[in-house]
Backbone as a ProteinNet text record, in pm:
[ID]
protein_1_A
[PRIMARY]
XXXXXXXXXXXXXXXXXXXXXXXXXXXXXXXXXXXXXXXXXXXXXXXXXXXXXXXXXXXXXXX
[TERTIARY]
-4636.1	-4646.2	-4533.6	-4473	-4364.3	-4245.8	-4241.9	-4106.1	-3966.9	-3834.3	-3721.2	-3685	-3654.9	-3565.7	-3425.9	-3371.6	-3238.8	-3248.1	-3099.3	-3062.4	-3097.3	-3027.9	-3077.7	-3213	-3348.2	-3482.9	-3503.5	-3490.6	-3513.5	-3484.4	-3345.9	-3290.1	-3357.4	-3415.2	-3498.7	-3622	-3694.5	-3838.4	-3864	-3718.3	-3709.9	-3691.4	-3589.8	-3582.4	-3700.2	-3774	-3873.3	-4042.3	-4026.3	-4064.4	-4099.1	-3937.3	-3879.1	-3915.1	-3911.6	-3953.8	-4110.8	-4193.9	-4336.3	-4380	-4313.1	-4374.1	-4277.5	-4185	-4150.8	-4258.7	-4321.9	-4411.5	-4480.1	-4540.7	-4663.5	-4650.7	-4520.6	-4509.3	-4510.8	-4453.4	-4446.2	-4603	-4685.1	-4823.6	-4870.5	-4866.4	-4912.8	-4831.2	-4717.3	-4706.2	-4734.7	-4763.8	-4807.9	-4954.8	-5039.7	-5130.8	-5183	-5077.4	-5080.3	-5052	-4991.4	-4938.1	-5059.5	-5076.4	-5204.3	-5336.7	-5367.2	-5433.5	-5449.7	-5244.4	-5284.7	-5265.6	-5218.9	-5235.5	-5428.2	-5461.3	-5634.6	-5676.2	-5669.4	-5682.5	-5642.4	-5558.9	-5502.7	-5585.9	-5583.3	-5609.9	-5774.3	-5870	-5973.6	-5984.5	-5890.5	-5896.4	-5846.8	-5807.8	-5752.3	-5863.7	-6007.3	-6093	-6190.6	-6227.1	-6297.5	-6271	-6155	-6105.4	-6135.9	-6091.8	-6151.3	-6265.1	-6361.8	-6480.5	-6570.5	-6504.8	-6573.4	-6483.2	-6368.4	-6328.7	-6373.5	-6375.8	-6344.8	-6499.1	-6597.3	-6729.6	-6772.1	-6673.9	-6679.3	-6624.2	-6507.5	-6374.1	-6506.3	-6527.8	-6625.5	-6744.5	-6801.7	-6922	-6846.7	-6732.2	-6725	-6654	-6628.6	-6563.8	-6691.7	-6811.5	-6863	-6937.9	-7006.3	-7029.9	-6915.5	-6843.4	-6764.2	-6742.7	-6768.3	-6805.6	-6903.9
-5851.7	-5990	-6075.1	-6026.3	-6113.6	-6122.1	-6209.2	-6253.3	-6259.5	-6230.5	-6276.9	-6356.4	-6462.8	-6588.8	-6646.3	-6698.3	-6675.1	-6827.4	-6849.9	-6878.2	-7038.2	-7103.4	-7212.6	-7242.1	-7133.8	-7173.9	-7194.6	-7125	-7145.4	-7298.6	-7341.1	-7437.6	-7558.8	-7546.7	-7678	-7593.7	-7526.1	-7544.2	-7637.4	-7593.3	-7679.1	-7802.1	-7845.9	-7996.5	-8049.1	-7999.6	-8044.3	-8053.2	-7941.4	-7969.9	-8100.1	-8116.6	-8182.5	-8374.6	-8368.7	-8494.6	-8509.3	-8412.4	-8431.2	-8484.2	-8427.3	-8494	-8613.2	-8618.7	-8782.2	-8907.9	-8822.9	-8913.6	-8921.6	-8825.3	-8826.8	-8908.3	-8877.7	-8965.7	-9140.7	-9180.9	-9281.6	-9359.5	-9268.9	-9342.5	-9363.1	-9226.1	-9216.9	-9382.5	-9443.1	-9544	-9635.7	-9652.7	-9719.9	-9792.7	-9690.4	-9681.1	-9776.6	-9718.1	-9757.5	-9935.7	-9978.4	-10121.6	-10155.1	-10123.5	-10207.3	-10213.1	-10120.7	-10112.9	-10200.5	-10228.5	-10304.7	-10488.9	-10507.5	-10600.9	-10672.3	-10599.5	-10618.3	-10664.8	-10569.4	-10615.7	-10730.7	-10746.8	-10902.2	-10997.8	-10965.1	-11119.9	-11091.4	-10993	-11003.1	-11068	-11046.7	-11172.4	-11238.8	-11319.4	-11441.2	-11500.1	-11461.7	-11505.4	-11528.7	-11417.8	-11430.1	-11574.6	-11570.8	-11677.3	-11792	-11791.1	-11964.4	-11978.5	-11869.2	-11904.3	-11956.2	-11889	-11922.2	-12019.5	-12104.2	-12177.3	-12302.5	-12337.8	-12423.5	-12502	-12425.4	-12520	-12510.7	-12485.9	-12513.9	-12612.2	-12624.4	-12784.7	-12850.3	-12873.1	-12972.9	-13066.7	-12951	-12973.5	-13072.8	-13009.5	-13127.7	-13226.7	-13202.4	-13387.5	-13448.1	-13392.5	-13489.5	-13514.9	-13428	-13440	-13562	-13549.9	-13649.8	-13795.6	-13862.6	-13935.9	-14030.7
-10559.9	-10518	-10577.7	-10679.3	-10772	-10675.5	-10626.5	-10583.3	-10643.2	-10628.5	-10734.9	-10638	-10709.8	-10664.9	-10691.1	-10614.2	-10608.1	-10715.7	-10761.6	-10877.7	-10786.3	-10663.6	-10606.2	-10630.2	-10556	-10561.4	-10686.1	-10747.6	-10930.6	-10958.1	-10921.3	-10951.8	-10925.9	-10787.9	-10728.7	-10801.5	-10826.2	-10840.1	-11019.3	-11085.1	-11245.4	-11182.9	-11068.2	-11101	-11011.4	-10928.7	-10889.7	-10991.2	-11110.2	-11229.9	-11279.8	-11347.3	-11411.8	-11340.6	-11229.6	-11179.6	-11213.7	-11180.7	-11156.3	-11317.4	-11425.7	-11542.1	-11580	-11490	-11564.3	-11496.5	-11361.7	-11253.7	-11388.6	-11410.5	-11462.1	-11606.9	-11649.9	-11788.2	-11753.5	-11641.1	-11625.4	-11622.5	-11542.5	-11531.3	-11632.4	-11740.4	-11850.5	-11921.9	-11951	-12006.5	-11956.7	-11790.5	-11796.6	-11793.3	-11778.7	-11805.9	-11936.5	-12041.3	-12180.6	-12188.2	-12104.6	-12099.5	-12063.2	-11943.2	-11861.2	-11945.6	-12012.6	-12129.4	-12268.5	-12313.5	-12396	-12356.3	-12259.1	-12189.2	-12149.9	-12111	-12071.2	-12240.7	-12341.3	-12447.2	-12509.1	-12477.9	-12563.5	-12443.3	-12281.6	-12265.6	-12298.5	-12309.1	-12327.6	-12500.7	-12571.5	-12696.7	-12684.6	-12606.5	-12568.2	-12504	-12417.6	-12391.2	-12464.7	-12575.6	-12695.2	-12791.2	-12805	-12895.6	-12812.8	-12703.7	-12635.9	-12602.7	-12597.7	-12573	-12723.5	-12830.6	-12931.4	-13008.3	-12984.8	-13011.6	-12977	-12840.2	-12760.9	-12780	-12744.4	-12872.4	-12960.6	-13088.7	-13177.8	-13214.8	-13155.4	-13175	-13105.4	-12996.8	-12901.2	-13013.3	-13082.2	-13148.6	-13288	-13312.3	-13457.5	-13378.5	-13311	-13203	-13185.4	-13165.7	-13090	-13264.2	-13351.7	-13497.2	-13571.3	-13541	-13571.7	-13540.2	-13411.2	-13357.1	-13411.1
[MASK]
+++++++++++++++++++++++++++++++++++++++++++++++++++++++++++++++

């Protein structure tokens, strides 16, 4: 069943390789962005939700 392949097929089956894990590396980072992106704005919502009446409450305590 072993096929020999000529030095061309060889040639394209590495650089056709060679693309599929840079695809795959690419998702993989970006994956990683989109990831730490969601994180920050999900503390960026945390913080204003538990900010925003707390400032409120000593404004109006203050008053």
């Amino acid at each position: 069943m072993s096929q020999k392949l000529s030095a061309k097929q060889r040639a394209e089956r590495l650089e056709k390789e060679q693309r599929r894990q840079e695809a795959e590396e690419n998702r993989r980072k970006a994956r990683e962005t989109r990831k730490r992106i969601f994180t920050i704005v999900v503390c960026v919502i945390l913080v204003l939700a538990l900010g925003i009446p707390t400032v409120a409450i000593m404004a109006m305590g203050g008053m």
